[in-house]
Amino acid sequence: MVDDLLAILIIAVFYTSSLHLLPLLAALVPLGLFAALVQRRVRSPWLLLPLAAGLVHASGIHATVAGVLLGFMVPVLRRDHQDGPGLAEQFEHRRRPGSRCGSSRSSPPVGLAKLYQPDGTVSGMPITASRRWAALGVLSAAVLLLSIDGTVLALAVPSLTESLRPTAEQILWIGDVYSLALAGLLALAGNLADRFGRKRVLLFGAVAFGLVSLLAAFAASADQLIAARLLLGVAGATLLPSTLSLIRNIFTDPAERTRAIAVWSAAFGAGSAAGPMIGGFLLEHFWWGSVFLINVPVMILVVVTGIFLLPESRDPSPGPFDFPSAALSLLTVAPIVYAIKHLVHGELSPMLAVGIVAGVLFVRRQRRLANPMLDVDLFRNPAFSGAVLANLISIFALVGLLFFFSQYLQFARGFSPLQAGLAELPATIASIVVVLLVGIAIRLGRGRAIAVSLAVAAAGLALVAPAADLASYGWIALCLIPVGLGVGLAMTLAGDAVISAAPPRKAGSVSAVTETANELGVVLGIAVLGSLLTATYRSGLNLPATLPEADRAAATDSLGSALQVLDPVLAETAKQSFVAAMQTTSLVAAAFTAIAALVAWRLIPSTEPVAAADEVPSASPHA
C-alpha cells in the first residue's frame, strides 16, 4: 500500500500542471520516501512505475529522472545504520589480514564491528595529515560549485527567457524554488547524514546534483527548468551539512579544524565571486544551459575522489526516524524564506504565519522527544546562540552590500557586468586571506575575535557610504577590504563555534543549523536591505508632474528602468537618488553588524568551551 501511494505521489508531483502546487508537492516526495525507507516498507519494483510513465508520456522527462534518482537512492539508503562502512572502507579492509567484509542485516560483520568509535567516526582507517587536507579539498570543491551555482542563474535569465518563453510567475519560481527547497530541507538532510552516514549522503547528493544539472541544462520548457531547479535544491541540501559535519569529524584538533573551516568558508566566498565571471564567459560563448553543465565534471570529480579520500562517520545510535519533525522543519523554514523573499515587493505573505506556527510546534516536539532531530536546548547556550547570530548577520551584511553595490557599479558608474564582478573582488580576496589570519585571531579568544571581526566589517560598511561620492573607485575598493576581512573571519570563527558546541555524532544536525542561518542571512540581506534601498530611492526621487504615468512607474521601480525611460538630466537625478539610498542602506548594514559585534562580545566566551558530556574523542589522526 505504501509503495503504491508513493508511486502515485511521485507521478502526480512531476506531472502536476499548477506552478502553485508543484513546489509544495515535490517537497513532500523526499519526506515521504525517507519515512518509508526508515520503516523498511519500500520495495524497489515500484520504482519502475515512474520510469514506465516517463517512457509512455510525451513530456515524461521529470518522472524518468525521478525514477533514476530514486533508484539510486534506495540501494544506498536502505541499509541499516549499523551495516558498517561504505565500499571504499570495505575495499581497504579486504586487503588487511584477518579482516572480514561480509554484510548482515542484523549486526555488523566481525571484521567491521570495531571500526566505528562510540561517537560514530571511523577508527579502522588511519587519517594521515595529507589525507585530511586532501579530503578538505574534495569538500571545498563541492561547496565552491554550490556557491557558483547560486550566482550564475541571474545572468542567464535574459537568455533562457528568450529561449523558453516563461511567464513572469515562472521566472520568479525559477529563481525562488531552489532556495526554498535548499533552506527547507537542510535540517532534514543534516539528520539523515547523521543517521545514514555523512559520506554516503554527500556522495548521493553529488550524483543527484550532477544528474539534475543535465536535466536543467537541456530543459525544453519553463516547467521542466522549475522542476530541475527544485531537485537541485534538494540535492544541494544533502551536500552542505554533510561537508561541514565531515570536517567536524575529520579534523579533531580544534586549531586545525578552525583552519579547515576557514578554507571551507573561503571556497564558498570564492564561488560567489567567480560565479558572475564564469557565467558571463559561458553566456558569451555558449547557450544558457552551459551554466548548469559546469556542475557535471566537478561533481564527477567529487564522487570519484570522495569515495577513496573521505572517511565515513555517522551517529551510532540515531534512534527512530521522526517523520512529523521532518515535516515541521520543512514547514517552518520554507514558508518563512518565501515570505521574506516577497517582502522585497512590499507583500506580507500569510506564509510567514504558517512558518511561525510550524516553528513553535517543531520546538515543542523536539523538547518532548528522547532523541530529537535537533537539540533545541542548544539555543539556551548563549555561546551557541551568539555564534549562530554572528553567522547570520555576517551573511546578511555581505550579501546585502553586494546586492545593491552591484547595481551601483553598473547603473550609477556604468560598469559592465564583468567589470562589476571584478570590482567586487577586493571583498572576496580579503575573505579568502582570513585563512592566514585565523591562527592570530584565535589568540584573542573566540568571542573577542568574532566581535573584533564584526567591528572591522561594520567600519568597512560605514566607510562605503562616503566613498560612494568619490570619483575614484580605488577608495571604494579599499573600503571593501575590511568588509571582506571582517565577514570572512567572523563566519569562520562563528561556524567553528557552532559545530564545536555539539558532539561529533550530532555534527550533521548542528551543521544544518549553520547552513540554515546562512540561507536566512542571504534572504534577509536581500529582503530587508533591498526593501530599504528601494524605499529610500523612491522617496528621494523627484520627478516632474508632466512625466507620463508609465514612465513614472518605470522610473520608481528601479534605477535600471529609470535609465531606460528618463532623459539625461532626470537620469542623473535618479542616479543621485540611488547613491543616497545606497549610502543610507550601507550605514544601516553597518549598524546591524556593530550590534552583532556587541552581542558576540557579550555572549560568546573567549575561552575554549568544555566538550559536551556525551562527546567521545575520535581516534587520533596518524600524521
Coordinates of C-alpha atoms in Angstrom, one line a residue:
M1 CA 0.0 0.0 0.0
V2 CA 2.8 2.4 0.9
D3 CA 4.6 1.5 -2.3
D4 CA 1.6 2.3 -4.4
L5 CA 0.9 5.6 -2.7
L6 CA 4.5 6.8 -3.0
A7 CA 4.5 5.8 -6.7
I8 CA 1.3 7.8 -7.3
L9 CA 2.7 10.7 -5.3
I10 CA 5.9 10.8 -7.4
I11 CA 4.0 10.7 -10.7
A12 CA 1.5 13.3 -9.5
V13 CA 4.3 15.7 -8.5
F14 CA 6.2 15.5 -11.7
Y15 CA 3.1 15.8 -13.9
T16 CA 1.2 18.5 -11.9
S17 CA 0.4 21.4 -14.1
S18 CA -0.1 24.0 -11.4
L19 CA 3.0 26.0 -10.5
H20 CA 1.5 26.8 -7.2
L21 CA 1.2 23.2 -6.2
L22 CA 4.5 22.0 -7.8
P23 CA 7.0 23.2 -5.1
L24 CA 4.8 22.0 -2.2
L25 CA 4.1 18.6 -3.6
A26 CA 7.6 18.0 -4.8
A27 CA 9.0 18.9 -1.4
L28 CA 6.8 16.1 0.1
V29 CA 8.5 13.5 -2.2
P30 CA 11.8 13.2 -0.3
L31 CA 10.0 13.3 3.1
G32 CA 7.6 10.5 2.2
L33 CA 10.3 8.5 0.7
F34 CA 12.7 8.8 3.6
A35 CA 10.0 8.0 6.1
A36 CA 9.1 4.8 4.1
L37 CA 12.8 3.9 3.9
V38 CA 13.3 4.1 7.6
Q39 CA 10.2 1.9 8.2
R40 CA 11.6 -0.7 5.7
R41 CA 8.3 -0.5 3.7
V42 CA 9.7 0.4 0.3
R43 CA 10.4 -2.3 -2.3
S44 CA 12.4 -1.3 -5.4
P45 CA 10.0 -2.7 -8.1
W46 CA 7.6 0.2 -7.6
L47 CA 10.4 2.5 -8.9
L48 CA 9.6 1.0 -12.4
L49 CA 6.3 2.9 -12.3
P50 CA 7.8 6.4 -12.7
L51 CA 10.2 5.1 -15.3
A52 CA 7.4 3.5 -17.3
A53 CA 5.3 6.6 -17.0
G54 CA 8.2 8.6 -18.3
L55 CA 8.6 6.3 -21.3
V56 CA 5.0 6.4 -22.4
H57 CA 4.4 10.1 -21.7
A58 CA 5.5 12.7 -24.3
S59 CA 6.8 15.1 -21.6
G60 CA 7.8 12.4 -19.1
I61 CA 11.3 13.5 -18.5
H62 CA 10.5 14.6 -15.0
A63 CA 9.2 11.2 -13.9
T64 CA 12.1 9.5 -15.7
V65 CA 14.7 11.5 -13.8
A66 CA 12.8 10.9 -10.6
G67 CA 12.9 7.2 -11.1
V68 CA 16.6 7.2 -11.9
L69 CA 17.4 9.2 -8.8
L70 CA 15.2 7.2 -6.5
G71 CA 16.5 4.0 -8.0
F72 CA 20.0 5.2 -6.9
M73 CA 18.7 6.4 -3.5
V74 CA 17.0 3.2 -2.4
P75 CA 20.0 0.8 -2.5
V76 CA 22.2 3.5 -1.0
L77 CA 19.9 4.5 1.9
R78 CA 18.0 1.2 2.6
R79 CA 20.8 -0.2 4.6
D80 CA 20.8 -0.4 8.4
H81 CA 22.8 2.3 10.1
Q82 CA 25.0 -0.4 11.7
D83 CA 25.9 -2.2 8.4
G84 CA 29.4 -0.8 8.6
P85 CA 31.4 1.5 6.3
G86 CA 30.9 2.0 2.6
L87 CA 32.7 0.5 -0.4
A88 CA 35.9 2.3 -0.1
E89 CA 36.4 1.3 3.5
Q90 CA 35.5 -2.3 2.8
F91 CA 38.0 -2.3 -0.1
E92 CA 40.8 -1.1 2.2
H93 CA 39.9 -3.7 4.9
R94 CA 39.8 -6.6 2.5
R95 CA 43.5 -6.1 1.9
R96 CA 44.2 -6.4 5.6
P97 CA 44.9 -9.9 7.0
G98 CA 42.1 -11.3 9.1
S99 CA 39.6 -8.6 8.0
R100 CA 36.1 -9.6 7.0
C101 CA 33.7 -7.5 5.0
G102 CA 30.6 -9.5 4.8
S103 CA 27.3 -8.0 5.5
S104 CA 24.5 -8.8 7.8
R105 CA 21.1 -7.2 8.2
S106 CA 21.0 -7.6 11.9
S107 CA 24.6 -6.8 13.0
P108 CA 27.8 -5.6 11.5
P109 CA 30.3 -8.4 10.5
V110 CA 33.0 -9.3 13.0
G111 CA 35.8 -7.7 10.9
L112 CA 33.9 -4.4 10.8
A113 CA 32.2 -4.3 14.2
K114 CA 35.1 -2.4 15.8
L115 CA 35.5 0.1 13.0
Y116 CA 33.2 2.7 14.5
Q117 CA 34.1 4.8 17.5
P118 CA 31.3 5.4 20.1
D119 CA 31.0 8.9 18.6
G120 CA 30.4 7.5 15.1
T121 CA 33.7 8.2 13.5
V122 CA 35.8 5.6 11.7
S123 CA 38.7 4.3 13.7
G124 CA 40.0 1.5 11.5
M125 CA 41.4 3.7 8.8
P126 CA 44.4 5.9 9.5
I127 CA 43.7 9.5 8.6
T128 CA 47.1 11.0 7.8
A129 CA 47.6 14.7 7.6
S130 CA 47.9 14.7 3.8
R131 CA 44.7 12.7 3.6
R132 CA 42.8 15.1 5.9
W133 CA 43.7 18.1 3.7
A134 CA 43.1 16.2 0.5
A135 CA 39.6 15.3 1.9
L136 CA 39.1 19.0 2.7
G137 CA 39.9 19.8 -1.0
V138 CA 37.1 17.5 -2.0
L139 CA 34.6 19.1 0.4
S140 CA 35.7 22.6 -0.6
A141 CA 35.2 21.7 -4.3
A142 CA 31.6 20.7 -3.5
V143 CA 30.7 24.0 -1.7
L144 CA 32.6 26.0 -4.3
L145 CA 30.4 24.6 -7.0
L146 CA 27.2 25.2 -4.9
S147 CA 28.3 28.8 -4.4
I148 CA 28.9 29.3 -8.1
D149 CA 25.6 27.7 -9.0
G150 CA 23.8 30.1 -6.7
T151 CA 25.1 33.2 -8.6
V152 CA 25.2 32.3 -12.3
L153 CA 21.4 31.9 -12.8
A154 CA 20.7 35.6 -12.6
L155 CA 23.0 36.3 -15.6
A156 CA 21.3 33.5 -17.6
V157 CA 17.7 34.8 -17.1
P158 CA 17.6 37.0 -20.2
S159 CA 18.9 34.2 -22.4
L160 CA 16.6 31.5 -21.0
T161 CA 13.7 33.9 -21.2
E162 CA 14.2 34.3 -24.9
S163 CA 14.5 30.5 -25.4
L164 CA 11.9 29.1 -23.0
R165 CA 9.4 32.0 -23.1
P166 CA 8.4 31.7 -19.3
T167 CA 5.7 33.8 -17.8
A168 CA 6.6 36.4 -15.2
E169 CA 5.4 34.0 -12.5
Q170 CA 7.5 31.2 -13.9
I171 CA 10.6 33.4 -13.9
L172 CA 10.0 34.0 -10.2
W173 CA 9.7 30.3 -9.5
I174 CA 12.9 29.5 -11.5
G175 CA 14.7 31.8 -9.1
D176 CA 12.9 31.0 -5.8
V177 CA 12.3 27.3 -5.9
Y178 CA 16.0 26.4 -5.5
S179 CA 16.5 28.4 -2.3
L180 CA 13.1 27.3 -0.9
A181 CA 14.0 23.6 -1.3
L182 CA 17.5 24.1 -0.1
A183 CA 16.7 26.1 3.1
G184 CA 13.6 23.9 3.9
L185 CA 15.4 20.6 3.7
L186 CA 18.7 21.4 5.4
A187 CA 17.6 20.3 8.9
L188 CA 16.2 17.0 7.5
A189 CA 19.4 16.4 5.4
G190 CA 21.6 17.0 8.4
N191 CA 19.7 14.5 10.4
L192 CA 19.8 11.9 7.5
A193 CA 23.6 12.5 7.3
D194 CA 24.0 11.6 11.0
R195 CA 21.7 8.6 10.5
F196 CA 22.9 7.0 7.3
G197 CA 26.4 8.3 7.1
R198 CA 27.7 11.7 6.1
K199 CA 29.9 10.4 3.3
R200 CA 27.1 8.3 1.9
V201 CA 24.7 11.2 1.9
L202 CA 27.3 13.6 0.4
L203 CA 28.1 11.2 -2.5
F204 CA 24.4 10.7 -3.1
G205 CA 23.9 14.4 -3.2
A206 CA 26.8 14.9 -5.6
V207 CA 25.5 12.2 -8.0
A208 CA 22.0 13.7 -7.8
F209 CA 23.3 17.2 -8.3
G210 CA 25.2 16.2 -11.4
L211 CA 22.3 14.3 -13.0
V212 CA 19.7 17.0 -12.3
S213 CA 22.2 19.6 -13.7
L214 CA 21.9 17.7 -17.0
L215 CA 18.1 18.0 -16.8
A216 CA 18.3 21.7 -16.1
A217 CA 20.8 22.3 -19.0
F218 CA 18.6 20.6 -21.6
A219 CA 15.2 21.7 -20.2
A220 CA 12.8 22.2 -23.1
S221 CA 10.2 24.2 -21.1
A222 CA 9.9 26.5 -18.2
D223 CA 8.1 23.8 -16.2
Q224 CA 11.0 21.4 -16.7
L225 CA 13.5 24.0 -15.6
I226 CA 11.5 24.7 -12.5
A227 CA 11.3 21.0 -11.6
A228 CA 15.1 20.7 -12.2
R229 CA 15.8 23.7 -10.0
L230 CA 13.7 22.2 -7.3
L231 CA 15.6 19.0 -7.4
L232 CA 18.9 20.9 -7.4
G233 CA 17.8 22.5 -4.2
V234 CA 17.0 19.0 -2.7
A235 CA 20.4 17.7 -3.8
G236 CA 22.2 20.8 -2.5
A237 CA 20.6 20.4 0.9
T238 CA 22.2 17.0 1.2
L239 CA 25.6 18.4 0.3
L240 CA 26.0 21.4 2.6
P241 CA 25.6 19.9 6.1
S242 CA 27.5 16.8 5.0
T243 CA 30.6 18.8 4.1
L244 CA 30.7 20.8 7.4
S245 CA 29.9 17.7 9.6
L246 CA 32.6 15.7 7.9
I247 CA 35.1 18.5 8.6
R248 CA 34.0 18.3 12.3
N249 CA 34.9 14.6 12.4
I250 CA 38.0 14.6 10.2
F251 CA 39.7 17.4 12.0
T252 CA 39.7 16.5 15.6
D253 CA 42.3 19.1 16.7
P254 CA 40.5 22.4 17.4
A255 CA 43.1 24.7 15.9
E256 CA 43.4 22.6 12.8
R257 CA 39.6 22.4 12.5
T258 CA 39.4 26.2 12.6
R259 CA 41.8 26.5 9.8
A260 CA 39.9 23.9 7.8
I261 CA 36.6 25.8 8.3
A262 CA 38.5 28.9 7.1
V263 CA 39.4 27.1 3.9
W264 CA 35.8 25.9 3.6
S265 CA 34.4 29.4 4.0
A266 CA 37.0 30.8 1.6
A267 CA 35.8 28.3 -1.0
F268 CA 32.3 29.4 -0.6
G269 CA 33.3 33.1 -0.9
A270 CA 35.4 32.4 -3.9
G271 CA 32.5 30.7 -5.6
S272 CA 30.3 33.7 -5.1
A273 CA 32.9 35.9 -6.7
A274 CA 33.7 33.6 -9.5
G275 CA 30.1 32.8 -10.4
P276 CA 29.3 36.0 -12.3
M277 CA 32.6 35.9 -14.2
I278 CA 32.3 32.3 -15.1
G279 CA 28.7 32.7 -16.0
G280 CA 29.4 35.8 -18.1
F281 CA 32.1 34.0 -20.1
L282 CA 29.9 30.9 -20.7
L283 CA 27.0 33.0 -21.8
E284 CA 29.1 34.9 -24.2
H285 CA 30.3 31.7 -26.0
F286 CA 27.6 29.1 -25.4
W287 CA 23.8 28.8 -24.8
W288 CA 22.2 29.4 -21.4
G289 CA 22.2 25.7 -20.4
S290 CA 26.0 25.8 -20.2
V291 CA 25.8 27.5 -16.7
F292 CA 24.4 24.2 -15.4
L293 CA 26.7 21.9 -17.3
I294 CA 29.7 23.1 -15.4
N295 CA 28.3 21.2 -12.4
V296 CA 28.7 17.8 -14.0
P297 CA 32.6 17.5 -14.3
V298 CA 33.1 18.9 -10.8
M299 CA 30.6 16.6 -9.2
I300 CA 32.2 13.6 -11.0
L301 CA 35.5 14.7 -9.5
V302 CA 33.9 15.0 -6.1
V303 CA 32.4 11.5 -6.3
V304 CA 35.4 9.7 -7.7
T305 CA 37.9 11.3 -5.2
G306 CA 35.4 11.3 -2.3
I307 CA 35.0 7.5 -2.5
F308 CA 38.6 7.0 -1.6
L309 CA 39.5 10.1 0.4
L310 CA 36.5 10.7 2.6
P311 CA 36.1 8.6 5.8
E312 CA 32.6 7.6 6.7
S313 CA 31.1 8.8 10.0
R314 CA 27.6 8.6 11.5
D315 CA 25.6 8.7 14.7
P316 CA 25.9 5.1 16.1
S317 CA 22.5 5.4 17.9
P318 CA 20.3 7.8 16.0
G319 CA 17.0 6.5 17.4
P320 CA 13.8 6.1 15.3
F321 CA 13.2 8.5 12.5
D322 CA 10.5 11.1 13.3
F323 CA 8.5 12.0 10.3
P324 CA 6.5 14.8 12.0
S325 CA 9.7 16.5 12.9
A326 CA 10.9 16.3 9.3
A327 CA 7.7 17.7 8.0
L328 CA 7.6 20.5 10.6
S329 CA 11.1 21.6 9.9
L330 CA 10.2 22.0 6.2
L331 CA 7.0 23.8 7.0
T332 CA 8.9 26.1 9.3
V333 CA 11.8 27.2 7.1
A334 CA 10.4 27.2 3.6
P335 CA 7.4 29.4 4.3
I336 CA 9.5 31.9 6.3
V337 CA 12.0 32.1 3.5
Y338 CA 9.2 32.5 0.9
A339 CA 7.6 35.3 3.0
I340 CA 10.9 37.1 3.4
K341 CA 11.6 37.0 -0.3
H342 CA 8.3 38.6 -1.0
L343 CA 9.0 41.5 1.4
V344 CA 11.1 43.0 -1.4
H345 CA 7.9 43.5 -3.4
G346 CA 6.1 45.0 -0.4
E347 CA 4.0 41.9 0.2
L348 CA 3.4 40.5 3.7
S349 CA 2.7 36.9 2.8
P350 CA 0.4 34.7 5.1
M351 CA 3.1 32.0 4.7
L352 CA 5.0 33.9 7.4
A353 CA 2.3 32.9 9.9
V354 CA 2.4 29.3 8.7
G355 CA 6.2 29.2 9.3
I356 CA 5.9 30.7 12.7
V357 CA 3.2 28.3 13.8
A358 CA 5.1 25.3 12.4
G359 CA 8.2 26.5 14.1
V360 CA 6.5 26.6 17.5
L361 CA 5.2 23.1 17.0
F362 CA 8.6 21.9 15.9
V363 CA 10.3 23.3 19.0
R364 CA 7.7 21.8 21.3
R365 CA 8.0 18.4 19.6
Q366 CA 11.8 18.4 19.8
R367 CA 11.7 19.1 23.6
R368 CA 9.4 16.1 24.1
L369 CA 11.4 13.6 22.1
A370 CA 14.1 11.5 23.8
N371 CA 16.2 11.6 20.6
P372 CA 15.2 14.8 18.7
M373 CA 16.0 15.7 15.2
L374 CA 17.6 18.9 16.5
D375 CA 18.5 19.6 20.1
V376 CA 16.8 22.9 20.5
D377 CA 18.2 23.2 24.1
L378 CA 21.5 24.2 22.4
F379 CA 20.0 27.6 21.8
R380 CA 19.8 28.1 25.5
N381 CA 23.6 28.2 25.5
P382 CA 24.5 31.9 24.9
A383 CA 27.7 31.0 23.2
F384 CA 25.9 28.8 20.6
S385 CA 23.1 31.3 20.0
G386 CA 25.6 34.2 19.8
A387 CA 27.7 32.3 17.2
V388 CA 24.6 31.5 15.1
L389 CA 23.5 35.1 15.2
A390 CA 27.0 36.3 14.3
N391 CA 27.0 33.9 11.3
L392 CA 23.6 35.1 10.2
I393 CA 24.5 38.8 10.5
S394 CA 27.8 38.3 8.6
I395 CA 26.0 36.9 5.6
F396 CA 23.2 39.4 6.0
A397 CA 25.6 42.3 5.7
L398 CA 27.8 40.9 3.0
V399 CA 25.0 39.7 0.7
G400 CA 23.0 42.9 1.2
L401 CA 26.1 45.0 0.4
L402 CA 26.9 43.1 -2.8
F403 CA 23.2 43.2 -3.8
F404 CA 23.0 46.9 -4.0
F405 CA 26.7 47.6 -4.7
S406 CA 26.5 45.6 -8.0
Q407 CA 23.6 47.8 -9.1
Y408 CA 25.5 50.9 -8.1
L409 CA 28.6 49.9 -10.1
Q410 CA 26.6 49.0 -13.2
F411 CA 23.9 51.8 -13.3
A412 CA 25.5 54.7 -11.4
R413 CA 29.1 54.2 -12.6
G414 CA 28.4 52.5 -15.9
F415 CA 30.4 49.3 -15.3
S416 CA 29.7 46.2 -17.4
P417 CA 28.6 43.0 -15.5
L418 CA 32.1 41.6 -15.8
Q419 CA 33.7 44.8 -14.6
A420 CA 31.3 44.9 -11.7
G421 CA 32.2 41.4 -10.8
L422 CA 35.9 42.2 -10.9
A423 CA 35.3 45.4 -8.9
E424 CA 33.8 43.3 -6.0
L425 CA 36.9 41.1 -5.9
P426 CA 38.6 43.1 -3.0
A427 CA 36.0 41.9 -0.6
T428 CA 36.2 38.3 -1.8
I429 CA 40.0 38.2 -1.8
A430 CA 40.0 39.6 1.7
S431 CA 37.6 36.9 2.9
I432 CA 40.0 34.3 1.5
V433 CA 43.0 35.8 3.1
V434 CA 41.5 35.1 6.5
V435 CA 42.8 31.6 6.2
L436 CA 46.2 33.1 7.0
L437 CA 44.9 35.1 9.9
V438 CA 42.8 32.6 11.8
G439 CA 45.7 31.5 14.0
I440 CA 46.5 35.0 15.0
A441 CA 42.8 36.0 15.6
I442 CA 42.1 32.9 17.8
R443 CA 44.7 34.1 20.2
L444 CA 42.3 36.9 21.3
G445 CA 39.8 34.2 22.3
R446 CA 36.9 33.1 20.2
G447 CA 34.4 35.6 21.5
R448 CA 36.7 38.6 21.3
A449 CA 37.9 37.6 17.9
I450 CA 34.4 37.3 16.5
A451 CA 33.4 40.7 18.0
V452 CA 36.5 42.4 16.6
S453 CA 35.9 40.9 13.2
L454 CA 32.4 42.1 13.1
A455 CA 33.5 45.5 14.2
V456 CA 36.0 45.7 11.4
A457 CA 33.3 44.7 8.9
A458 CA 31.0 47.4 10.4
A459 CA 33.7 50.0 9.9
G460 CA 34.2 49.0 6.3
L461 CA 30.4 49.2 5.6
A462 CA 30.3 52.6 7.2
L463 CA 33.2 53.9 5.1
V464 CA 31.5 52.7 1.9
A465 CA 28.9 55.4 2.3
P466 CA 31.1 58.5 1.9
A467 CA 33.4 56.7 -0.6
A468 CA 30.4 56.3 -3.0
D469 CA 30.5 60.1 -3.7
L470 CA 34.2 60.0 -4.7
A471 CA 35.2 59.9 -8.3
S472 CA 37.9 57.3 -7.9
Y473 CA 36.9 53.7 -7.5
G474 CA 40.1 53.0 -5.6
W475 CA 38.7 54.4 -2.3
I476 CA 35.7 52.1 -2.6
A477 CA 37.9 49.1 -3.2
L478 CA 39.9 50.0 0.0
C479 CA 36.6 50.1 2.0
L480 CA 35.6 46.7 0.7
I481 CA 38.7 45.1 2.1
P482 CA 37.8 45.4 5.8
V483 CA 34.2 44.2 4.9
G484 CA 35.5 41.0 3.3
L485 CA 38.2 40.5 6.0
G486 CA 35.8 41.0 8.9
V487 CA 32.9 39.0 7.5
G488 CA 35.2 36.1 6.4
L489 CA 36.9 35.9 9.8
A490 CA 33.6 36.2 11.7
M491 CA 32.0 33.4 9.6
T492 CA 34.9 31.1 10.1
L493 CA 35.1 31.5 13.9
A494 CA 31.3 31.5 14.4
G495 CA 30.9 28.4 12.2
D496 CA 33.6 26.6 14.2
A497 CA 31.9 27.6 17.5
V498 CA 28.6 26.3 16.3
I499 CA 29.8 22.8 15.2
S500 CA 32.0 22.5 18.2
A501 CA 29.1 23.0 20.5
A502 CA 27.7 19.5 20.0
P503 CA 29.4 16.1 20.0
P504 CA 30.6 14.7 16.7
R505 CA 27.8 12.2 16.5
K506 CA 25.4 15.1 16.0
A507 CA 27.6 17.1 13.6
G508 CA 25.2 16.8 10.7
S509 CA 22.2 18.3 12.6
V510 CA 24.2 21.1 14.1
S511 CA 25.9 21.8 10.7
A512 CA 22.4 22.2 9.3
V513 CA 21.8 25.0 11.8
T514 CA 24.8 26.9 10.5
E515 CA 23.7 26.4 6.9
T516 CA 20.1 27.4 7.6
A517 CA 21.3 30.6 9.3
N518 CA 23.4 31.3 6.2
E519 CA 20.4 30.9 4.0
L520 CA 18.2 33.1 6.2
G521 CA 21.1 35.6 6.2
V522 CA 21.0 35.7 2.4
V523 CA 17.3 36.2 2.0
L524 CA 17.1 38.7 4.9
G525 CA 20.0 40.7 3.5
I526 CA 18.3 41.0 0.1
A527 CA 14.8 41.5 1.5
V528 CA 15.5 43.9 4.4
L529 CA 18.3 45.9 2.9
G530 CA 16.9 45.7 -0.6
S531 CA 13.5 47.0 0.6
L532 CA 15.2 49.8 2.5
L533 CA 17.2 50.7 -0.6
T534 CA 14.1 50.7 -2.8
A535 CA 12.0 52.8 -0.3
T536 CA 14.8 55.4 0.2
Y537 CA 15.4 55.6 -3.6
R538 CA 11.8 56.3 -4.3
S539 CA 11.4 58.8 -1.5
G540 CA 14.4 60.8 -2.8
L541 CA 13.4 60.7 -6.5
N542 CA 11.8 64.0 -7.5
L543 CA 10.1 63.6 -10.9
P544 CA 8.2 66.4 -12.8
A545 CA 4.4 66.2 -12.7
T546 CA 4.4 66.2 -16.6
L547 CA 6.1 62.9 -16.8
P548 CA 3.8 60.2 -18.3
E549 CA 2.5 57.8 -15.8
A550 CA 4.0 54.7 -17.4
D551 CA 7.5 56.3 -17.4
R552 CA 7.0 57.4 -13.8
A553 CA 6.1 53.9 -12.7
A554 CA 9.2 52.5 -14.5
A555 CA 11.5 55.1 -13.0
T556 CA 10.3 54.5 -9.5
D557 CA 10.5 50.7 -9.9
S558 CA 14.3 50.6 -10.2
L559 CA 17.3 52.6 -11.3
G560 CA 17.8 50.3 -14.3
S561 CA 14.3 51.0 -15.5
A562 CA 14.7 54.7 -14.9
L563 CA 17.8 55.0 -17.1
Q564 CA 15.8 53.5 -20.0
V565 CA 12.8 55.9 -19.9
L566 CA 14.2 59.2 -18.5
D567 CA 16.1 61.9 -20.3
P568 CA 19.8 62.5 -19.4
V569 CA 19.0 65.2 -16.8
L570 CA 16.4 63.2 -15.0
A571 CA 18.5 60.1 -15.3
E572 CA 21.3 61.9 -13.4
T573 CA 18.8 62.8 -10.7
A574 CA 17.8 59.2 -10.4
K575 CA 21.5 58.2 -10.1
Q576 CA 22.0 60.7 -7.3
S577 CA 18.9 59.4 -5.5
F578 CA 20.1 55.8 -5.8
V579 CA 23.6 56.7 -4.5
A580 CA 22.0 58.4 -1.5
A581 CA 19.8 55.4 -0.9
M582 CA 22.9 53.1 -1.1
Q583 CA 24.7 55.2 1.4
T584 CA 21.8 55.0 3.9
T585 CA 21.5 51.3 3.4
S586 CA 25.2 50.8 3.9
L587 CA 25.1 52.7 7.2
V588 CA 22.1 50.6 8.3
A589 CA 24.0 47.4 7.5
A590 CA 27.0 48.8 9.5
A591 CA 24.7 49.4 12.5
F592 CA 23.3 45.8 12.4
T593 CA 26.9 44.5 12.2
A594 CA 28.1 46.6 15.1
I595 CA 25.2 45.4 17.2
A596 CA 26.1 41.8 16.3
A597 CA 29.7 42.6 17.4
L598 CA 28.4 43.7 20.8
V599 CA 26.3 40.6 21.2
A600 CA 29.2 38.4 20.3
W601 CA 31.4 40.2 22.8
R602 CA 28.8 39.7 25.5
L603 CA 27.6 36.1 24.7
I604 CA 30.5 34.1 23.2
P605 CA 33.2 33.2 25.7
S606 CA 36.8 33.9 24.7
T607 CA 38.0 30.7 26.4
E608 CA 37.6 27.2 24.8
P609 CA 34.3 25.7 25.8
V610 CA 34.1 22.4 27.7
A611 CA 33.2 19.5 25.4
A612 CA 29.7 18.1 25.6
A613 CA 29.2 15.4 28.2
D614 CA 28.5 12.7 25.7
E615 CA 31.3 13.6 23.4
V616 CA 33.9 10.9 23.0
P617 CA 37.1 11.9 21.4
S618 CA 37.8 10.4 18.0
A619 CA 40.7 8.4 17.0
S620 CA 43.9 10.4 17.0
P621 CA 44.9 11.0 13.4
H622 CA 48.1 9.5 12.2
A623 CA 50.3 12.2 10.9

